Tab-separated table of N, CA and C in Angstrom:
chain	number	residue	atom	x	y	z
U	1	MET	N	26.093	-223.678	81.122
U	1	MET	CA	26.733	-223.584	81.395
U	1	MET	C	28.064	-224.219	82.202
U	2	ASN	N	29.283	-223.649	82.377
U	2	ASN	CA	30.443	-224.623	82.735
U	2	ASN	C	30.512	-224.511	84.117
U	3	LYS	N	31.139	-225.516	84.502
U	3	LYS	CA	31.486	-225.498	85.696
U	3	LYS	C	33.391	-225.880	85.570
U	4	THR	N	33.893	-224.886	86.467
U	4	THR	CA	35.295	-225.362	86.881
U	4	THR	C	35.483	-225.590	87.865
U	5	VAL	N	36.412	-227.051	88.204
U	5	VAL	CA	37.005	-227.024	89.530
U	5	VAL	C	38.510	-225.433	89.727
U	6	ILE	N	38.409	-225.424	90.771
U	6	ILE	CA	39.592	-224.225	91.135
U	6	ILE	C	39.904	-225.377	92.419
U	7	GLN	N	41.184	-225.572	92.484
U	7	GLN	CA	42.405	-226.087	93.513
U	7	GLN	C	43.368	-225.336	94.044
U	8	THR	N	43.897	-225.238	94.641
U	8	THR	CA	45.272	-224.506	95.203
U	8	THR	C	45.893	-225.500	96.123
U	9	ASN	N	47.249	-225.209	96.341
U	9	ASN	CA	48.162	-226.372	97.278
U	9	ASN	C	47.963	-225.150	98.474
U	10	ALA	N	47.282	-223.825	98.300
U	10	ALA	CA	47.663	-222.779	99.310
U	10	ALA	C	46.996	-222.601	100.101
U	11	ALA	N	45.594	-223.583	99.786
U	11	ALA	CA	44.535	-223.691	100.861
U	11	ALA	C	44.723	-225.625	101.331
U	12	PRO	N	44.383	-225.801	102.354
U	12	PRO	CA	43.723	-227.464	102.937
U	12	PRO	C	42.899	-228.221	101.882
U	13	LYS	N	43.541	-229.144	101.321
U	13	LYS	CA	43.291	-230.088	100.435
U	13	LYS	C	41.600	-230.504	101.049
U	14	ALA	N	40.488	-230.297	99.819
U	14	ALA	CA	39.248	-231.243	100.556
U	14	ALA	C	38.973	-232.788	101.501
U	15	ILE	N	38.752	-232.462	102.159
U	15	ILE	CA	38.641	-233.820	103.287
U	15	ILE	C	37.755	-234.883	103.581
U	16	GLY	N	36.739	-234.896	102.062
U	16	GLY	CA	35.616	-235.500	101.755
U	16	GLY	C	35.767	-234.737	100.378
U	17	PRO	N	34.173	-236.225	99.623
U	17	PRO	CA	34.071	-236.003	97.880
U	17	PRO	C	33.054	-234.337	97.770
U	18	TYR	N	34.460	-233.511	98.110
U	18	TYR	CA	33.991	-231.850	97.563
U	18	TYR	C	35.192	-231.707	97.067
U	19	SER	N	34.946	-230.518	96.007
U	19	SER	CA	35.724	-229.578	95.410
U	19	SER	C	35.949	-228.315	96.047
U	20	GLN	N	37.874	-227.897	96.945
U	20	GLN	CA	37.618	-226.513	97.271
U	20	GLN	C	36.622	-225.290	96.678
U	21	ALA	N	36.651	-225.108	95.491
U	21	ALA	CA	35.828	-224.267	95.224
U	21	ALA	C	35.297	-224.316	93.388
U	22	ILE	N	34.168	-224.021	93.587
U	22	ILE	CA	33.237	-224.150	91.976
U	22	ILE	C	33.345	-222.996	91.604
U	23	SER	N	33.364	-222.484	90.190
U	23	SER	CA	33.049	-221.586	89.394
U	23	SER	C	32.722	-221.734	88.394
U	24	VAL	N	31.420	-220.757	88.512
U	24	VAL	CA	30.185	-221.112	87.227
U	24	VAL	C	29.983	-219.386	87.310
U	25	ASN	N	30.023	-219.850	86.330
U	25	ASN	CA	28.969	-217.939	84.740
U	25	ASN	C	28.797	-216.361	86.431
U	26	GLY	N	30.793	-216.407	86.352
U	26	GLY	CA	30.604	-215.337	86.564
U	26	GLY	C	31.171	-215.661	88.683
U	27	LEU	N	30.232	-216.500	89.200
U	27	LEU	CA	30.610	-216.847	90.747
U	27	LEU	C	30.929	-218.072	90.926
U	28	LEU	N	32.149	-217.610	91.974
U	28	LEU	CA	32.776	-218.776	92.758
U	28	LEU	C	32.590	-218.961	94.215
U	29	PHE	N	32.390	-220.409	94.147
U	29	PHE	CA	31.429	-221.010	95.227
U	29	PHE	C	32.263	-221.446	96.387
U	30	ILE	N	32.771	-221.106	97.075
U	30	ILE	CA	33.866	-221.808	98.110
U	30	ILE	C	33.073	-222.907	99.086
U	31	SER	N	34.151	-224.498	99.319
U	31	SER	CA	33.608	-224.730	100.435
U	31	SER	C	34.375	-224.233	101.731
U	32	GLY	N	33.207	-224.663	102.639
U	32	GLY	CA	33.511	-223.659	104.241
U	32	GLY	C	35.019	-224.795	103.812
U	33	GLN	N	35.685	-223.489	104.695
U	33	GLN	CA	36.803	-223.305	105.130
U	33	GLN	C	36.897	-223.617	106.798
U	34	LEU	N	38.300	-224.934	106.705
U	34	LEU	CA	37.894	-224.620	108.122
U	34	LEU	C	39.862	-223.663	108.887
U	35	PRO	N	40.123	-224.160	110.133
U	35	PRO	CA	41.010	-223.003	110.378
U	35	PRO	C	42.310	-224.200	109.980
U	36	VAL	N	42.584	-224.676	109.076
U	36	VAL	CA	43.385	-225.560	108.633
U	36	VAL	C	44.784	-224.701	108.470
U	37	ASP	N	46.219	-225.007	108.680
U	37	ASP	CA	47.297	-224.532	107.999
U	37	ASP	C	47.500	-225.890	106.668
U	38	PRO	N	47.613	-225.234	105.662
U	38	PRO	CA	47.946	-226.260	104.435
U	38	PRO	C	49.398	-226.344	104.197
U	39	GLU	N	50.114	-225.413	105.288
U	39	GLU	CA	51.504	-226.485	105.499
U	39	GLU	C	51.556	-227.612	106.108
U	40	THR	N	50.899	-227.087	107.494
U	40	THR	CA	51.458	-227.823	108.254
U	40	THR	C	50.022	-228.908	109.241
U	41	GLY	N	48.997	-228.403	108.400
U	41	GLY	CA	47.746	-229.817	108.991
U	41	GLY	C	47.050	-229.768	109.728
U	42	LEU	N	47.875	-228.311	110.668
U	42	LEU	CA	47.376	-228.278	111.926
U	42	LEU	C	46.532	-226.985	112.063
U	43	PHE	N	45.638	-227.021	112.664
U	43	PHE	CA	44.541	-225.701	113.638
U	43	PHE	C	46.138	-224.719	114.615
U	44	PRO	N	45.947	-222.995	113.463
U	44	PRO	CA	47.279	-222.704	114.770
U	44	PRO	C	46.696	-223.157	116.057
U	45	GLU	N	47.850	-222.055	117.080
U	45	GLU	CA	47.802	-222.322	118.195
U	45	GLU	C	46.900	-220.319	118.986
U	46	GLY	N	46.191	-221.411	119.845
U	46	GLY	CA	44.723	-220.023	120.781
U	46	GLY	C	43.615	-220.356	120.119
U	47	GLY	N	42.904	-219.527	119.457
U	47	GLY	CA	41.904	-219.650	120.021
U	47	GLY	C	40.619	-219.207	119.144
U	48	ILE	N	39.823	-218.342	119.093
U	48	ILE	CA	38.657	-218.581	118.377
U	48	ILE	C	39.559	-217.200	116.919
U	49	LYS	N	39.991	-216.501	117.654
U	49	LYS	CA	40.652	-215.546	116.837
U	49	LYS	C	41.682	-215.972	116.022
U	50	GLU	N	42.093	-216.794	116.766
U	50	GLU	CA	43.733	-217.489	115.746
U	50	GLU	C	42.575	-218.677	114.467
U	51	GLN	N	42.057	-219.021	115.038
U	51	GLN	CA	40.870	-219.883	113.871
U	51	GLN	C	40.246	-219.105	113.589
U	52	THR	N	40.316	-218.227	113.460
U	52	THR	CA	38.880	-217.147	112.335
U	52	THR	C	39.652	-216.530	111.217
U	53	GLU	N	41.125	-216.539	112.038
U	53	GLU	CA	42.272	-215.786	110.511
U	53	GLU	C	42.872	-216.554	109.600
U	54	GLN	N	42.970	-217.678	110.358
U	54	GLN	CA	43.078	-219.466	109.536
U	54	GLN	C	42.347	-219.242	108.453
U	55	SER	N	41.253	-219.915	108.381
U	55	SER	CA	40.209	-219.799	107.684
U	55	SER	C	39.808	-218.872	106.923
U	56	LEU	N	40.159	-217.540	106.940
U	56	LEU	CA	40.093	-216.548	106.308
U	56	LEU	C	40.971	-216.437	105.090
U	57	LYS	N	42.657	-217.008	105.618
U	57	LYS	CA	43.856	-216.813	104.942
U	57	LYS	C	43.453	-217.530	103.855
U	58	ASN	N	42.946	-218.657	104.142
U	58	ASN	CA	42.248	-220.005	104.147
U	58	ASN	C	41.687	-219.461	102.318
U	59	LEU	N	40.302	-219.043	102.684
U	59	LEU	CA	39.440	-218.430	101.112
U	59	LEU	C	40.812	-217.398	101.023
U	60	GLU	N	40.928	-216.106	100.840
U	60	GLU	CA	42.238	-216.270	100.358
U	60	GLU	C	42.744	-216.691	99.338
U	61	ALA	N	43.374	-217.634	99.910
U	61	ALA	CA	44.273	-218.389	98.847
U	61	ALA	C	43.911	-219.080	97.928
U	62	ILE	N	42.052	-219.449	97.954
U	62	ILE	CA	41.661	-220.515	96.393
U	62	ILE	C	40.691	-218.769	96.238
U	63	LEU	N	40.444	-217.210	96.503
U	63	LEU	CA	40.342	-216.176	95.373
U	63	LEU	C	41.498	-215.787	94.659
U	64	LYS	N	42.372	-216.012	95.045
U	64	LYS	CA	43.912	-216.115	95.052
U	64	LYS	C	43.999	-216.272	93.525
U	65	GLU	N	43.759	-218.205	93.427
U	65	GLU	CA	44.008	-218.443	92.330
U	65	GLU	C	43.579	-218.304	91.313
U	66	VAL	N	42.100	-218.039	91.256
U	66	VAL	CA	41.765	-217.455	90.321
U	66	VAL	C	41.572	-215.578	89.896
U	67	GLY	N	42.682	-214.999	90.791
U	67	GLY	CA	43.074	-213.863	90.252
U	67	GLY	C	42.116	-212.522	91.209
U	68	SER	N	41.655	-213.015	92.193
U	68	SER	CA	40.036	-212.330	92.957
U	68	SER	C	40.590	-212.271	93.885
U	69	GLY	N	39.988	-211.685	94.943
U	69	GLY	CA	40.162	-211.263	96.218
U	69	GLY	C	39.188	-211.166	97.391
U	70	LEU	N	38.827	-210.655	99.046
U	70	LEU	CA	38.034	-210.790	99.641
U	70	LEU	C	37.393	-209.247	99.472
U	71	GLU	N	37.764	-208.552	98.385
U	71	GLU	CA	36.605	-207.664	98.168
U	71	GLU	C	35.967	-207.881	97.128
U	72	GLN	N	36.167	-209.070	97.324
U	72	GLN	CA	34.957	-209.492	95.787
U	72	GLN	C	33.409	-210.993	96.128
U	73	VAL	N	33.614	-210.724	97.533
U	73	VAL	CA	33.280	-211.852	98.038
U	73	VAL	C	32.399	-210.901	98.228
U	74	VAL	N	30.613	-211.461	97.783
U	74	VAL	CA	29.878	-210.858	98.188
U	74	VAL	C	29.022	-211.464	99.487
U	75	LYS	N	29.029	-212.982	99.543
U	75	LYS	CA	27.807	-213.577	101.107
U	75	LYS	C	29.383	-215.065	101.477
U	76	THR	N	29.402	-214.780	102.728
U	76	THR	CA	29.596	-215.356	103.207
U	76	THR	C	28.578	-216.069	104.593
U	77	THR	N	28.492	-217.637	104.497
U	77	THR	CA	28.088	-218.412	106.731
U	77	THR	C	29.483	-218.436	106.938
U	78	VAL	N	29.731	-218.132	108.170
U	78	VAL	CA	30.217	-218.261	108.996
U	78	VAL	C	29.320	-219.072	110.246
U	79	PHE	N	30.245	-220.884	110.862
U	79	PHE	CA	29.741	-221.436	111.499
U	79	PHE	C	30.671	-221.820	113.277
U	80	LEU	N	30.035	-221.249	113.649
U	80	LEU	CA	30.680	-221.359	115.112
U	80	LEU	C	30.037	-222.582	115.851
U	81	THR	N	31.192	-223.582	116.567
U	81	THR	CA	30.743	-224.204	117.858
U	81	THR	C	29.868	-223.315	118.884
U	82	ASP	N	30.244	-222.165	119.354
U	82	ASP	CA	30.185	-221.382	120.248
U	82	ASP	C	29.366	-220.188	119.760
U	83	ILE	N	28.400	-219.430	120.281
U	83	ILE	CA	27.749	-218.295	119.714
U	83	ILE	C	28.577	-217.035	120.635
U	84	ASN	N	28.745	-217.930	121.445
U	84	ASN	CA	29.749	-216.633	122.505
U	84	ASN	C	31.021	-216.342	121.967
U	85	ASP	N	30.939	-217.115	121.097
U	85	ASP	CA	33.209	-216.873	120.185
U	85	ASP	C	32.554	-215.975	118.922
U	86	PHE	N	31.189	-215.229	119.248
U	86	PHE	CA	30.803	-214.476	117.919
U	86	PHE	C	31.601	-213.337	117.861
U	87	THR	N	31.290	-211.885	119.137
U	87	THR	CA	32.370	-210.627	118.897
U	87	THR	C	33.880	-211.655	118.376
U	88	ALA	N	34.209	-212.377	119.441
U	88	ALA	CA	35.926	-212.386	119.391
U	88	ALA	C	36.033	-212.494	117.633
U	89	MET	N	35.653	-213.764	116.927
U	89	MET	CA	35.262	-214.066	115.486
U	89	MET	C	35.326	-212.526	114.340
U	90	ASN	N	34.183	-212.006	115.057
U	90	ASN	CA	33.585	-210.619	114.610
U	90	ASN	C	34.798	-209.999	114.234
U	91	GLU	N	35.898	-209.358	115.067
U	91	GLU	CA	36.501	-208.405	115.028
U	91	GLU	C	37.454	-208.940	114.035
U	92	VAL	N	37.940	-210.217	114.386
U	92	VAL	CA	39.130	-210.598	112.985
U	92	VAL	C	38.685	-210.577	111.460
U	93	TYR	N	36.839	-210.338	111.882
U	93	TYR	CA	36.222	-210.728	110.336
U	93	TYR	C	36.319	-209.436	109.505
U	94	SER	N	36.276	-208.472	110.460
U	94	SER	CA	35.295	-207.272	110.252
U	94	SER	C	37.101	-206.757	109.817
U	95	ASN	N	38.496	-207.174	110.349
U	95	ASN	CA	39.283	-206.004	110.084
U	95	ASN	C	39.685	-206.952	108.052
U	96	LYS	N	39.500	-207.744	108.762
U	96	LYS	CA	39.700	-208.474	107.419
U	96	LYS	C	38.680	-208.364	105.588
U	97	PHE	N	37.719	-207.973	106.658
U	97	PHE	CA	36.997	-207.438	105.583
U	97	PHE	C	37.021	-205.534	105.691
U	98	SER	N	37.325	-205.111	105.203
U	98	SER	CA	37.721	-203.541	105.432
U	98	SER	C	36.692	-202.457	104.147
U	99	GLY	N	36.209	-201.454	104.300
U	99	GLY	CA	36.315	-201.165	103.409
U	99	GLY	C	34.662	-201.096	104.400
U	100	SER	N	34.137	-200.357	102.716
U	100	SER	CA	32.385	-199.435	103.031
U	100	SER	C	31.429	-200.506	102.608
U	101	ILE	N	31.687	-201.840	101.928
U	101	ILE	CA	30.955	-202.648	101.827
U	101	ILE	C	31.662	-204.461	102.375
U	102	PHE	N	30.689	-204.397	103.061
U	102	PHE	CA	30.747	-206.047	103.355
U	102	PHE	C	30.602	-207.112	103.026
U	103	PRO	N	30.155	-208.131	102.927
U	103	PRO	CA	29.277	-209.220	102.087
U	103	PRO	C	28.123	-209.172	103.133
U	104	ALA	N	26.913	-209.870	102.136
U	104	ALA	CA	26.240	-210.159	102.905
U	104	ALA	C	26.803	-211.850	103.542
U	105	ARG	N	26.086	-211.930	105.056
U	105	ARG	CA	26.676	-213.230	105.696
U	105	ARG	C	25.611	-213.781	106.828
U	106	SER	N	25.556	-214.352	106.812
U	106	SER	CA	25.172	-215.353	108.182
U	106	SER	C	26.046	-216.038	108.834
U	107	ALA	N	25.500	-215.976	110.104
U	107	ALA	CA	26.509	-216.671	111.350
U	107	ALA	C	25.690	-217.541	112.388
U	108	VAL	N	26.143	-218.884	112.191
U	108	VAL	CA	24.996	-219.469	112.383
U	108	VAL	C	25.917	-220.389	113.896
U	109	GLU	N	25.209	-220.832	114.987
U	109	GLU	CA	25.864	-222.424	116.068
U	109	GLU	C	25.651	-223.681	115.499
U	110	VAL	N	26.351	-224.617	115.429
U	110	VAL	CA	26.219	-225.615	115.291
U	110	VAL	C	26.531	-226.596	116.162
U	111	ALA	N	26.546	-227.787	116.125
U	111	ALA	CA	26.678	-228.591	117.621
U	111	ALA	C	28.546	-229.065	117.491
U	112	ASN	N	28.989	-229.171	115.819
U	112	ASN	CA	30.466	-229.754	115.903
U	112	ASN	C	30.075	-229.066	114.687
U	113	LEU	N	31.583	-228.992	114.576
U	113	LEU	CA	32.797	-228.680	112.921
U	113	LEU	C	33.800	-230.027	112.687
U	114	PRO	N	33.530	-230.278	111.745
U	114	PRO	CA	35.369	-231.206	111.693
U	114	PRO	C	36.325	-231.229	112.033
U	115	LYS	N	37.356	-231.738	112.737
U	115	LYS	CA	37.666	-231.984	113.738
U	115	LYS	C	38.038	-231.259	114.691
U	116	ASN	N	36.817	-231.106	115.102
U	116	ASN	CA	37.250	-230.461	116.265
U	116	ASN	C	36.896	-228.478	116.620
U	117	ALA	N	37.326	-228.099	115.108
U	117	ALA	CA	37.148	-226.823	114.385
U	117	ALA	C	36.318	-225.587	115.423
U	118	LEU	N	36.683	-224.716	116.106
U	118	LEU	CA	35.574	-223.555	116.544
U	118	LEU	C	35.260	-223.338	115.232
U	119	VAL	N	35.191	-222.560	114.303
U	119	VAL	CA	34.744	-222.424	112.993
U	119	VAL	C	35.059	-222.601	111.593
U	120	GLU	N	34.136	-222.452	111.038
U	120	GLU	CA	34.172	-223.065	109.353
U	120	GLU	C	33.290	-221.660	108.636
U	121	ILE	N	33.705	-221.044	107.475
U	121	ILE	CA	33.449	-220.100	106.712
U	121	ILE	C	33.358	-220.943	105.514
U	122	GLU	N	32.687	-220.193	104.566
U	122	GLU	CA	32.254	-220.600	103.836
U	122	GLU	C	31.427	-218.726	102.882
U	123	ALA	N	32.352	-219.282	101.723
U	123	ALA	CA	32.086	-218.005	100.519
U	123	ALA	C	31.314	-217.953	99.024
U	124	ILE	N	30.759	-217.426	98.907
U	124	ILE	CA	30.774	-215.977	97.674
U	124	ILE	C	31.046	-215.422	96.385
U	125	ALA	N	31.980	-215.493	95.969
U	125	ALA	CA	32.712	-213.787	95.565
U	125	ALA	C	32.426	-214.017	93.444
U	126	ILE	N	32.362	-213.379	93.427
U	126	ILE	CA	32.463	-212.457	91.890
U	126	ILE	C	33.694	-212.994	91.290
U	127	CYS	N	34.108	-213.911	90.118
U	127	CYS	CA	35.516	-214.137	89.784
U	127	CYS	C	34.865	-213.810	88.293
């Protein structure tokens, strides 16, 4: 088994002892992506829709680093600080993951997220 660390400046740097992503045996395991703009280090203005959009942009940047894209994602986990944001998050999510096959997904409410984010999204993809 050969593990490869994936790192791109087009997504926020890890804020702890973890990698943005790890590639192993044709799979890419992407760490949870907060809605941090990698250029400014800040969350986008707005609410859950804007934060979901940024989290997914960060996922896309990591996927792009290995020559992949959202169409190769097989599983996501969405962490929300308020489950009442599910519908608004889902609107943005469904537009990004367009097509006939959506990835498997879990969405859960959590008590808090780093930097008081409203959403964090992690993924597993084929690479």
